[in-house]
CSV table of C-alpha atoms and ligand atoms in Angstrom, one decimal:
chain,number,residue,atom,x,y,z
Z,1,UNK,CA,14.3,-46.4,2.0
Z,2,UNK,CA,13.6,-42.5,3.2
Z,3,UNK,CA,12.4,-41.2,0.0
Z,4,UNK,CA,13.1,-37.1,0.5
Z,5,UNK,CA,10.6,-34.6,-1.1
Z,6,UNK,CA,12.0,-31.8,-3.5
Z,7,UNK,CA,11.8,-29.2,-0.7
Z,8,UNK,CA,14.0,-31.4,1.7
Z,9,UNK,CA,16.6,-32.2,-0.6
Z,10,UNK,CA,16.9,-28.0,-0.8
Z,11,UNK,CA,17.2,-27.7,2.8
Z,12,UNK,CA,20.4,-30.3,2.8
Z,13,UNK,CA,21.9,-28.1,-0.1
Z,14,UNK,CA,21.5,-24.9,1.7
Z,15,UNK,CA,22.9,-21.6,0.1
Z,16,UNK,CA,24.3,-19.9,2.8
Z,17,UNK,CA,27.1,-22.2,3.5
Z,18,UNK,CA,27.9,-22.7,-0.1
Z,19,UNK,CA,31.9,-21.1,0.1
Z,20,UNK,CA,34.2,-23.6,0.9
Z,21,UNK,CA,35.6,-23.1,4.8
Z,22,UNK,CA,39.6,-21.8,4.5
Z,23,UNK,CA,41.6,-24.9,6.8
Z,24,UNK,CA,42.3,-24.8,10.3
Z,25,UNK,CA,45.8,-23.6,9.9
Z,26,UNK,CA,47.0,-25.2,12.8
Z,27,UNK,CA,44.8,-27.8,14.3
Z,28,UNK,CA,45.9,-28.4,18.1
Z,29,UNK,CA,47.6,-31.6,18.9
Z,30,UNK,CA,48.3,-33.7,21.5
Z,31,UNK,CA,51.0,-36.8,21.2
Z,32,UNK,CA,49.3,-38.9,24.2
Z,33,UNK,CA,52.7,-41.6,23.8
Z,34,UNK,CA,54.7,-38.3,25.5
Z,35,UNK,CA,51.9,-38.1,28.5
Z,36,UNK,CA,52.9,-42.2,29.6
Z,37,UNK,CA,56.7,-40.6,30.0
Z,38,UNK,CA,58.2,-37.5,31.5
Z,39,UNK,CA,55.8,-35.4,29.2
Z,40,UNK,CA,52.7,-35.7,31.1
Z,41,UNK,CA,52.5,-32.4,32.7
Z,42,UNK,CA,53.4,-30.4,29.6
Z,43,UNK,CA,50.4,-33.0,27.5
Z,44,UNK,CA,47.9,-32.3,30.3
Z,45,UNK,CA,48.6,-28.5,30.0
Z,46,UNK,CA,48.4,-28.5,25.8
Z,47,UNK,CA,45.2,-30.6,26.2
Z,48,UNK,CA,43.5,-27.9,28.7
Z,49,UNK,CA,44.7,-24.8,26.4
Z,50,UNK,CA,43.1,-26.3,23.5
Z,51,UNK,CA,39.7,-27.6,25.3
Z,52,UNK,CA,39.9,-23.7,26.6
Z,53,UNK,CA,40.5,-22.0,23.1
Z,54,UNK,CA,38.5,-24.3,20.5
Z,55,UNK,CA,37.1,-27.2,22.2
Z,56,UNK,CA,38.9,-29.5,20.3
Z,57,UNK,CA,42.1,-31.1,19.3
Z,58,UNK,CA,43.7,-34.0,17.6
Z,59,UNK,CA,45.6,-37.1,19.3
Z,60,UNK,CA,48.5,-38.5,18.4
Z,61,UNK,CA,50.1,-41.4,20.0
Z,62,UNK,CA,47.2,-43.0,20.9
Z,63,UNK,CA,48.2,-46.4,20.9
Z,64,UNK,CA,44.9,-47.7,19.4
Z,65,UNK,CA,46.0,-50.3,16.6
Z,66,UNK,CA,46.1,-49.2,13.1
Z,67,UNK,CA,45.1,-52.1,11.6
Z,68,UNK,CA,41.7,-52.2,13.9
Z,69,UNK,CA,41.0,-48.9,12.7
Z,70,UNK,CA,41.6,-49.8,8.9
Z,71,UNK,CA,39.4,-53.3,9.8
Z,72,UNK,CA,36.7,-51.1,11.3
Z,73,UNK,CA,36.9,-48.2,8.2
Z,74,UNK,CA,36.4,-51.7,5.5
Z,75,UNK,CA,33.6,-52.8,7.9
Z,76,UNK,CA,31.8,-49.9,7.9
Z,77,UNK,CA,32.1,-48.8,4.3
Z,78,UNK,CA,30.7,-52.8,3.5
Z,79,UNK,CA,28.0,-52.1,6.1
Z,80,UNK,CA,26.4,-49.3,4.1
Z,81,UNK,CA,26.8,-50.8,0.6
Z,82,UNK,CA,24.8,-53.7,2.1
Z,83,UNK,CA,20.8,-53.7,0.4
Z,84,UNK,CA,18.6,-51.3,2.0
Z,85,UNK,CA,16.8,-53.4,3.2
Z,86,UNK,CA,19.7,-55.3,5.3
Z,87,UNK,CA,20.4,-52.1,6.7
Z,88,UNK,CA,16.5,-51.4,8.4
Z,89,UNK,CA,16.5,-54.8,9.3
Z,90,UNK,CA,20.1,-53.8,11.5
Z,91,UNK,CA,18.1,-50.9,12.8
Z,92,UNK,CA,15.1,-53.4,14.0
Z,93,UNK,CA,17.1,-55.5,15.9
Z,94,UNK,CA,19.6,-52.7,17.9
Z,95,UNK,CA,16.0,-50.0,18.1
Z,96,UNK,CA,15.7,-50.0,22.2
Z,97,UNK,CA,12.0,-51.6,23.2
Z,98,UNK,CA,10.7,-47.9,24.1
Z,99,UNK,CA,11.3,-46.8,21.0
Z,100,UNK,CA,14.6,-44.3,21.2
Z,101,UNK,CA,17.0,-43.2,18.8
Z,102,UNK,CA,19.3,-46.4,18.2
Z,103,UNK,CA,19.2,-48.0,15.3
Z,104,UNK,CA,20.0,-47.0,11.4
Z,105,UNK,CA,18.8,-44.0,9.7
Z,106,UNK,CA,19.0,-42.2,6.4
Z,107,UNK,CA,18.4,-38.6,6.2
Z,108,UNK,CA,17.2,-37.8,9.1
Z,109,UNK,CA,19.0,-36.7,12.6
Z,110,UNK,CA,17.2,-36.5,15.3
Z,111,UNK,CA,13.2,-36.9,15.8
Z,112,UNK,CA,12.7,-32.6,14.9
Z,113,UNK,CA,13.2,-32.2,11.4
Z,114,UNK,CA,16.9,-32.5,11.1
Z,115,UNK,CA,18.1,-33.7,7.3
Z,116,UNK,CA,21.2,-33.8,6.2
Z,117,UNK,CA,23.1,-35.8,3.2
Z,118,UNK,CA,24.1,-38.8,5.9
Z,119,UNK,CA,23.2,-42.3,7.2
Z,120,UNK,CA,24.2,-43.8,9.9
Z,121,UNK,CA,24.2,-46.7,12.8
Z,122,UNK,CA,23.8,-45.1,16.1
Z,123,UNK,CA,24.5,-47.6,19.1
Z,124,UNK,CA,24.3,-47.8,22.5
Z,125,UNK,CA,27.5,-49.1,24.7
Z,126,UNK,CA,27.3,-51.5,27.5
Z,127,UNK,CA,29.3,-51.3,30.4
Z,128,UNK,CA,31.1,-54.4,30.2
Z,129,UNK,CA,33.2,-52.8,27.7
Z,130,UNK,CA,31.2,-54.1,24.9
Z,131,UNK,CA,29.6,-52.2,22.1
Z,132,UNK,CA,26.3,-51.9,20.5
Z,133,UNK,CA,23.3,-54.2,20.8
Z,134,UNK,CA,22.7,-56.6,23.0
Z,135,UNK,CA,21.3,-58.6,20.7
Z,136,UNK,CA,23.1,-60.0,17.5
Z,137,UNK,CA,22.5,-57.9,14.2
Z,138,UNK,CA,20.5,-60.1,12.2
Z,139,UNK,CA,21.2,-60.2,8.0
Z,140,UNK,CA,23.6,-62.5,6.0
Z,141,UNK,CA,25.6,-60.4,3.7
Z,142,UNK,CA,25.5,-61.0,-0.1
Z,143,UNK,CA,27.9,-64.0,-0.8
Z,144,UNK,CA,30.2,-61.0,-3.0
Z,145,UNK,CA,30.3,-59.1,0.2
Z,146,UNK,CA,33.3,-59.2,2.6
Z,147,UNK,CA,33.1,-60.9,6.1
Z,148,UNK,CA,33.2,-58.0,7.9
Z,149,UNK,CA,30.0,-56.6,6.1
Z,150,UNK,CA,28.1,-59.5,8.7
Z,151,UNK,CA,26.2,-57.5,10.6
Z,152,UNK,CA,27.4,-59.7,13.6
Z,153,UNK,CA,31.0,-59.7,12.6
Z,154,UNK,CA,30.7,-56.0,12.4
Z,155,UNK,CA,29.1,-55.5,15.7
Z,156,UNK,CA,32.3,-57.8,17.5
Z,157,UNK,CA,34.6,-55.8,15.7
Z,158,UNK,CA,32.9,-52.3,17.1
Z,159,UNK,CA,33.1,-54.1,20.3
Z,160,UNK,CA,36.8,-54.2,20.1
Z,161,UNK,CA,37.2,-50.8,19.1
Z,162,UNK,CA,34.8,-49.1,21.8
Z,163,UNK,CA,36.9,-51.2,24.2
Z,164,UNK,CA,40.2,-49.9,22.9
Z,165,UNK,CA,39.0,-46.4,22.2
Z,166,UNK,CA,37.5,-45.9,25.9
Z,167,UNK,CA,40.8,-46.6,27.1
Z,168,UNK,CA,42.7,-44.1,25.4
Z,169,UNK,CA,39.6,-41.7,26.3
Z,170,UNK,CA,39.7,-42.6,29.4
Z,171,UNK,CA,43.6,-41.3,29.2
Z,172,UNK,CA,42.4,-37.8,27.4
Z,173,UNK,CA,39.7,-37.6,30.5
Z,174,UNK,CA,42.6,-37.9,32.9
Z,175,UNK,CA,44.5,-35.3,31.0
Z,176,UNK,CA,42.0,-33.1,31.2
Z,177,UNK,CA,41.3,-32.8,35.1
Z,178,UNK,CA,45.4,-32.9,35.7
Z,179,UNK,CA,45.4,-29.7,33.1
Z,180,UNK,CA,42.5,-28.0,35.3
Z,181,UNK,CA,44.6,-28.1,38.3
Z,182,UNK,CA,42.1,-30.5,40.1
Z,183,UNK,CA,43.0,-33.0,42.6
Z,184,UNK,CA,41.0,-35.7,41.7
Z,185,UNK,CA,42.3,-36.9,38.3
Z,186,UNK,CA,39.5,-39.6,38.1
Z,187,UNK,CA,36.7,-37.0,38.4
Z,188,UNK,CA,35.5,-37.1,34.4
Z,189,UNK,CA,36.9,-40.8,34.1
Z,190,UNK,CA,34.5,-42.1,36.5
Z,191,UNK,CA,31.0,-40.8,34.9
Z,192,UNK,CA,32.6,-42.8,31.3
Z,193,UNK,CA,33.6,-45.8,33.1
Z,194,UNK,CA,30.2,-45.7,35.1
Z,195,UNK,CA,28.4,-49.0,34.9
Z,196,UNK,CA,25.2,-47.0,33.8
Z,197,UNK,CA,27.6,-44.4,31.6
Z,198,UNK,CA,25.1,-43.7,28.8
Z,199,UNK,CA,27.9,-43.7,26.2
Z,200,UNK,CA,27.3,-44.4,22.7
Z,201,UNK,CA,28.5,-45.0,19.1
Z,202,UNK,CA,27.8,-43.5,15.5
Z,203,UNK,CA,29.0,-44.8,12.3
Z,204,UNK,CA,28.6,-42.0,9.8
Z,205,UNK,CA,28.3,-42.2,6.1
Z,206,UNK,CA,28.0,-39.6,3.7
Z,207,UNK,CA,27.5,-41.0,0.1
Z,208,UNK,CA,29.2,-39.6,-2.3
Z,209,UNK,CA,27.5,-36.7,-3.9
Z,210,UNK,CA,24.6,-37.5,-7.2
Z,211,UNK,CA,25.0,-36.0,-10.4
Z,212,UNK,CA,22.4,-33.0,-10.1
Z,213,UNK,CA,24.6,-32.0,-6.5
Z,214,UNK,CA,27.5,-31.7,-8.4
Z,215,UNK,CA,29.1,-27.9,-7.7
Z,216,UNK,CA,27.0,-27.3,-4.3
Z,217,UNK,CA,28.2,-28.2,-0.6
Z,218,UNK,CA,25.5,-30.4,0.9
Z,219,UNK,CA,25.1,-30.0,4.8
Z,220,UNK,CA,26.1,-33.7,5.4
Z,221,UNK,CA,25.5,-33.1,9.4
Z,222,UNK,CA,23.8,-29.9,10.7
Z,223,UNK,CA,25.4,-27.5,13.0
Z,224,UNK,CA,25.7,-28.7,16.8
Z,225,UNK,CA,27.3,-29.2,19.5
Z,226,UNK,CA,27.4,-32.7,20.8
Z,227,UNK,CA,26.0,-33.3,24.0
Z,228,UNK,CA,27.9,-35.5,26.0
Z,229,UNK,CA,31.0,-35.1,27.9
Z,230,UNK,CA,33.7,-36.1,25.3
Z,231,UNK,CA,32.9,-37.2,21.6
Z,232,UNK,CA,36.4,-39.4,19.8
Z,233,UNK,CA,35.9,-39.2,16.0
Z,234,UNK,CA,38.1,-40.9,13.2
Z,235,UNK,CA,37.4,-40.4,10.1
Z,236,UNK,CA,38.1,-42.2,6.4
Z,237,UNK,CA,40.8,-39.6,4.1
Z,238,UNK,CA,37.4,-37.7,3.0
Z,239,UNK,CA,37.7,-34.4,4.8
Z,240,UNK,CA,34.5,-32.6,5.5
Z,241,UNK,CA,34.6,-31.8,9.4
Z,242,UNK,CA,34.3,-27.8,10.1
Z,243,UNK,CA,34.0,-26.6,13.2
Z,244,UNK,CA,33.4,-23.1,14.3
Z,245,UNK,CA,36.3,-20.9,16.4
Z,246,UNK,CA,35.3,-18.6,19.1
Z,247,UNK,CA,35.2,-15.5,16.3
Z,248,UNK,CA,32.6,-17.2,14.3
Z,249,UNK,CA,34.1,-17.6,11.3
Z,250,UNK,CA,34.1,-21.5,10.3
Z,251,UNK,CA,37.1,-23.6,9.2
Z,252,UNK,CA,37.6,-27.0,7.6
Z,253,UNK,CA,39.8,-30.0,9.7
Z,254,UNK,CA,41.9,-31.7,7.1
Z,255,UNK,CA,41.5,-35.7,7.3
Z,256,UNK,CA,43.8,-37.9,8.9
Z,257,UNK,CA,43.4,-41.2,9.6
Z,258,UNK,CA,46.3,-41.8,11.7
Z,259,UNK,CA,44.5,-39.7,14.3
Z,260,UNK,CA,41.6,-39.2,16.7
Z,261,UNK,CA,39.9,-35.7,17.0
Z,262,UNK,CA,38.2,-35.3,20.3
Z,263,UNK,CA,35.6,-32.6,20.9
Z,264,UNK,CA,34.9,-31.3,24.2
Z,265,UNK,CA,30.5,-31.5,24.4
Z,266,UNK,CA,28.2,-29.6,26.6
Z,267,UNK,CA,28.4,-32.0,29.6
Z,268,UNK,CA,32.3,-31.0,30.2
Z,269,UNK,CA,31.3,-27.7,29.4
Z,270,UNK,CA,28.6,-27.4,32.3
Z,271,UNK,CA,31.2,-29.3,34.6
Z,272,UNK,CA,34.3,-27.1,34.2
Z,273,UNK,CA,32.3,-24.0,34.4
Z,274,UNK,CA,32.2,-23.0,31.3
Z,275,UNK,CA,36.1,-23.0,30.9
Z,276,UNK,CA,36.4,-25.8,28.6
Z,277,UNK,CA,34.0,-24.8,25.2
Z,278,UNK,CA,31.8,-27.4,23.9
Z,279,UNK,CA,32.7,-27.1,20.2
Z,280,UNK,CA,30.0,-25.8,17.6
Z,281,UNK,CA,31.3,-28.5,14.2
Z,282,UNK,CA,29.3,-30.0,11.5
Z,283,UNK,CA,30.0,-32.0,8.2
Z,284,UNK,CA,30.1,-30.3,4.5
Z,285,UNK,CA,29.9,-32.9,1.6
Z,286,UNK,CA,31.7,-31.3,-0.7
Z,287,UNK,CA,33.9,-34.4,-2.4
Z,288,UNK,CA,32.7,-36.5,-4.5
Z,289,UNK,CA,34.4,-39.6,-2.4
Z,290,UNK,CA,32.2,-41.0,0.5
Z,291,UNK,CA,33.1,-40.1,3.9
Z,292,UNK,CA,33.0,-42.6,6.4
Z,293,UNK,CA,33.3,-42.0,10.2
Z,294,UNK,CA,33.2,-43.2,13.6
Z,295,UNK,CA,32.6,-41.5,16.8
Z,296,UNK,CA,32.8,-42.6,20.4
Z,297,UNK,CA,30.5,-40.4,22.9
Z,298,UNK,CA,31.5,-40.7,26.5
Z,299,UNK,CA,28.6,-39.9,28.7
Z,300,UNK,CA,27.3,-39.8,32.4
Z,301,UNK,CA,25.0,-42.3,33.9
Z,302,UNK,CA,21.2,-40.8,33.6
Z,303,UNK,CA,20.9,-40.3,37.4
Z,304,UNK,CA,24.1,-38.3,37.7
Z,305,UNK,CA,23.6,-34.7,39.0
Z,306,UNK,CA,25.9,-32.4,36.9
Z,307,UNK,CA,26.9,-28.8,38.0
Z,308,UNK,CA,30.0,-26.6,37.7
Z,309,UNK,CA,33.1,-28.6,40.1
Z,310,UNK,CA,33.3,-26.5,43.5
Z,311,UNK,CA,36.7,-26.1,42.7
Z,312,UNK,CA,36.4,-24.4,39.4
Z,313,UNK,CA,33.6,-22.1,40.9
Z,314,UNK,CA,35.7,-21.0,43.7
Z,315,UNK,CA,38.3,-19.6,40.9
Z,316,UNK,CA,35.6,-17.5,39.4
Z,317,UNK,CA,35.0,-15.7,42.4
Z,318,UNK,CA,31.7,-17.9,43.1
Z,319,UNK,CA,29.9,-17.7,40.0
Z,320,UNK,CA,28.1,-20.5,38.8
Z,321,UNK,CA,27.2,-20.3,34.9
Z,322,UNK,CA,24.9,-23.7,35.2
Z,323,UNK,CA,22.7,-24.6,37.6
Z,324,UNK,CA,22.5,-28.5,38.9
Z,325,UNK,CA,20.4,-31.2,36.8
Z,326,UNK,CA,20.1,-34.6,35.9
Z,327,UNK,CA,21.6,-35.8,32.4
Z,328,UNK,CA,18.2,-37.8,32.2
Z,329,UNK,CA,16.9,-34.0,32.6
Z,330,UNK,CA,19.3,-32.5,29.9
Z,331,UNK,CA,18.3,-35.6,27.8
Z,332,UNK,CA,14.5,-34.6,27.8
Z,333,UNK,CA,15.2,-30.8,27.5
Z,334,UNK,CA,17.4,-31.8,24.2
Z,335,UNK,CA,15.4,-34.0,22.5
Z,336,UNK,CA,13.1,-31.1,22.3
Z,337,UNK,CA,15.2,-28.9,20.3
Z,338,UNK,CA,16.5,-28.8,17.0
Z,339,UNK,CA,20.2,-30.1,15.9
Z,340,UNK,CA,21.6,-26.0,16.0
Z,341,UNK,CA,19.8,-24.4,19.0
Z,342,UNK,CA,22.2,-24.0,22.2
Z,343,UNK,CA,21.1,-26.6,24.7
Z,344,UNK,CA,22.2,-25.6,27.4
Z,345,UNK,CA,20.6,-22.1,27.3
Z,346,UNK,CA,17.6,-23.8,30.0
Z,347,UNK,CA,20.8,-24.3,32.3
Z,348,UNK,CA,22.1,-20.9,32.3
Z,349,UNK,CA,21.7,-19.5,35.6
Z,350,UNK,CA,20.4,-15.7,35.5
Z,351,UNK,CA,24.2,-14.3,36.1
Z,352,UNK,CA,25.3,-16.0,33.0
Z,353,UNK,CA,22.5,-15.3,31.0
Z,354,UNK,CA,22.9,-11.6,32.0
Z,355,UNK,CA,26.6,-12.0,31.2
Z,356,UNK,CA,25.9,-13.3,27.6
Z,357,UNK,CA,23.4,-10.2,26.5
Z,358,UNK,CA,25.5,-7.7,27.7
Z,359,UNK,CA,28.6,-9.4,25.6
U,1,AKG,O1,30.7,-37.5,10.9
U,1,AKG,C1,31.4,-36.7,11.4
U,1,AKG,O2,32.5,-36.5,10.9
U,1,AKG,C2,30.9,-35.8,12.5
U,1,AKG,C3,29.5,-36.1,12.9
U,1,AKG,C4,29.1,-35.5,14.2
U,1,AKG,O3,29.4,-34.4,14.5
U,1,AKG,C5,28.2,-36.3,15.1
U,1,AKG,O4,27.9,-37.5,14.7
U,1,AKG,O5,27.9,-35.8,16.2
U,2,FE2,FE1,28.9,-34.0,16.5
């Protein structure tokens, strides 16, 4: 078990963020059952104006079953009541043989320092559609525990939900190129759907607050802003999502577990030119219920060359905000930095950089 020192259990409470964020009065919203009908056009439009403005929005509609989500949700909660131990021994057996970031982890986000009042499975996703490890998760449960608490049950039933979950992404992706006006509709869709797409999963769990926490907002997940092109979150009823609007003032996403809240990351924001804003969001533990959630990153394959879509450049007159690079390339650059700092900063080319200091 990650045993934290006095002085790192401070920086997870930290004092600055201590006032609770006011709510997102009115969180965008797309109902993706209207964009399969005569809606599609006015959904493709709502979905670009709220990637434009926040960089992130709910869906409705999505047609992924409720009672997989609930399945997953009583899965994921027995997961991580599971012994320690059980738990390591799961990250063992998913860890990639370089060494890497899959696996289980307490604490600790990221191989820079990161802490925050969280643990979670982080997975990789195959292209066959299938989830997670290729290898089973080893561990029996304990005979009180439910089925689904099997780390091997659990990974089959994550398998079904990437499945189902890339599919409606895959719509959203759609969505998005239609509301940018660009011809080819399959554009972001292809780099998710790629046989090499390095996409991946995280199971978040934020335990529920100890005694001596009691009246302070732990940071449960830093400040960031996720890097791949699309991340699909669902969450338990615990709120505890903030994200940050383009004033700089944060505010709190109310729960609901009916829905899917996608945020735009920094590879969609490179691509569209800087038109769709990779959303700054972390996670306040401020309840004393746990908060468990699940997130679907869709990424490019490592070799793909990303840079701003001709198209979208031409519109700006010609100016490029990001020069081309590799996502392997982006991937070494970020797993330099720290959870908060801006990412794609070493992208920049000089015009935008220029642009930023002078705004
Ligand atoms: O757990 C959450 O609700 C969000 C966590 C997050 O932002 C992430 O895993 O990238
Ligand atoms: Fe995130």
């Amino acid at each position: 078990m990650v045993v934290l020192s006095k002085g790192e259990l401070e920086q997870i409470a930290l004092p600055g963020v201590q006032r609770a964020a006011p709510p997102l009065a009115a969180v965008p919203e797309v109902d993706l059952s209207t964009a399969a009908t005569s809606g599609r056009a006015a959904a493709a439009r709502a979905v670009a104006r709220a990637c434009e403005e926040h960089g992130f929005f709910k869906v409705t509609g999505h047609g992924v079953p409720r009672p997989l989500l609930a399945r997953v949700e009583a899965a994921a909660t027995a997961f991580f009541a599971l012994p320690q131990r059980e738990k390591e021994k799961a990250a063992a057996a998913v860890a990639a043989p370089g060494g890497g970031p899959f696996g289980y982890n307490s604490k600790r986000i990221g191989g820079n320092g990161d802490l925050g009042w969280v643990e979670y499975l982080l997975l990789g996703v195959t292209a066959a559609g299938a989830a997670a490890a290729p290898v089973a998760l080893p561990g029996a449960p304990p005979p009180s525990a439910p089925a689904e608490a099997s780390p091997c049950c659990f990974r089959d039933l994550l398998d079904e939900y990437v499945a189902a979950v890339r599919r409606m992404t895959c719509t959203v992706l759609e969505l998005m190129a239609e509301g940018l006006g660009l011809e080819d509709r399959g554009v972001f869709t292809r780099l998710v759907l790629d046989g090499d797409s390095d996409s991946m999963l995280r199971v978040n769990h934020y335990p529920p607050k100890q005694q001596q926490q009691q009246g302070s907002r732990l940071t449960g997940f830093g400040e960031h802003t996720d890097p791949q092109i699309i991340s699909v979150l669902r969450s338990n009823a615990t709120a505890g999502l903030e994200i940050e609007l383009r004033d700089g003032t944060w505010v709190a996403v109310p729960s609901d577990t009916d829905s899917f809240f996608v945020n735009v990351g920094d590879a969609l924001q490179v691509l569209t030119n800087g038109r769709f804003r990779s959303v700054r969001h972390r996670v306040m533990v401020s309840s004393a219920r746990p908060r468990v959630s699940v997130i679907f990153f869709g990424g490019p394959p490592p070799r793909e060359r990303l840079a701003p879509l001709p198209g979208l450049v031409d519109r700006e007159g010609g100016r490029r905000r990001y020069r081309e690079f590799t996502w392997r390339e982006y991937k070494t650059s970020a797993y330099r930095t720290k959870l908060a700092d801006n990412r794609l900063g070493y992208f920049e080319t000089a015009t935008a950089a220029a642009a930023a200091a002078t705004s």
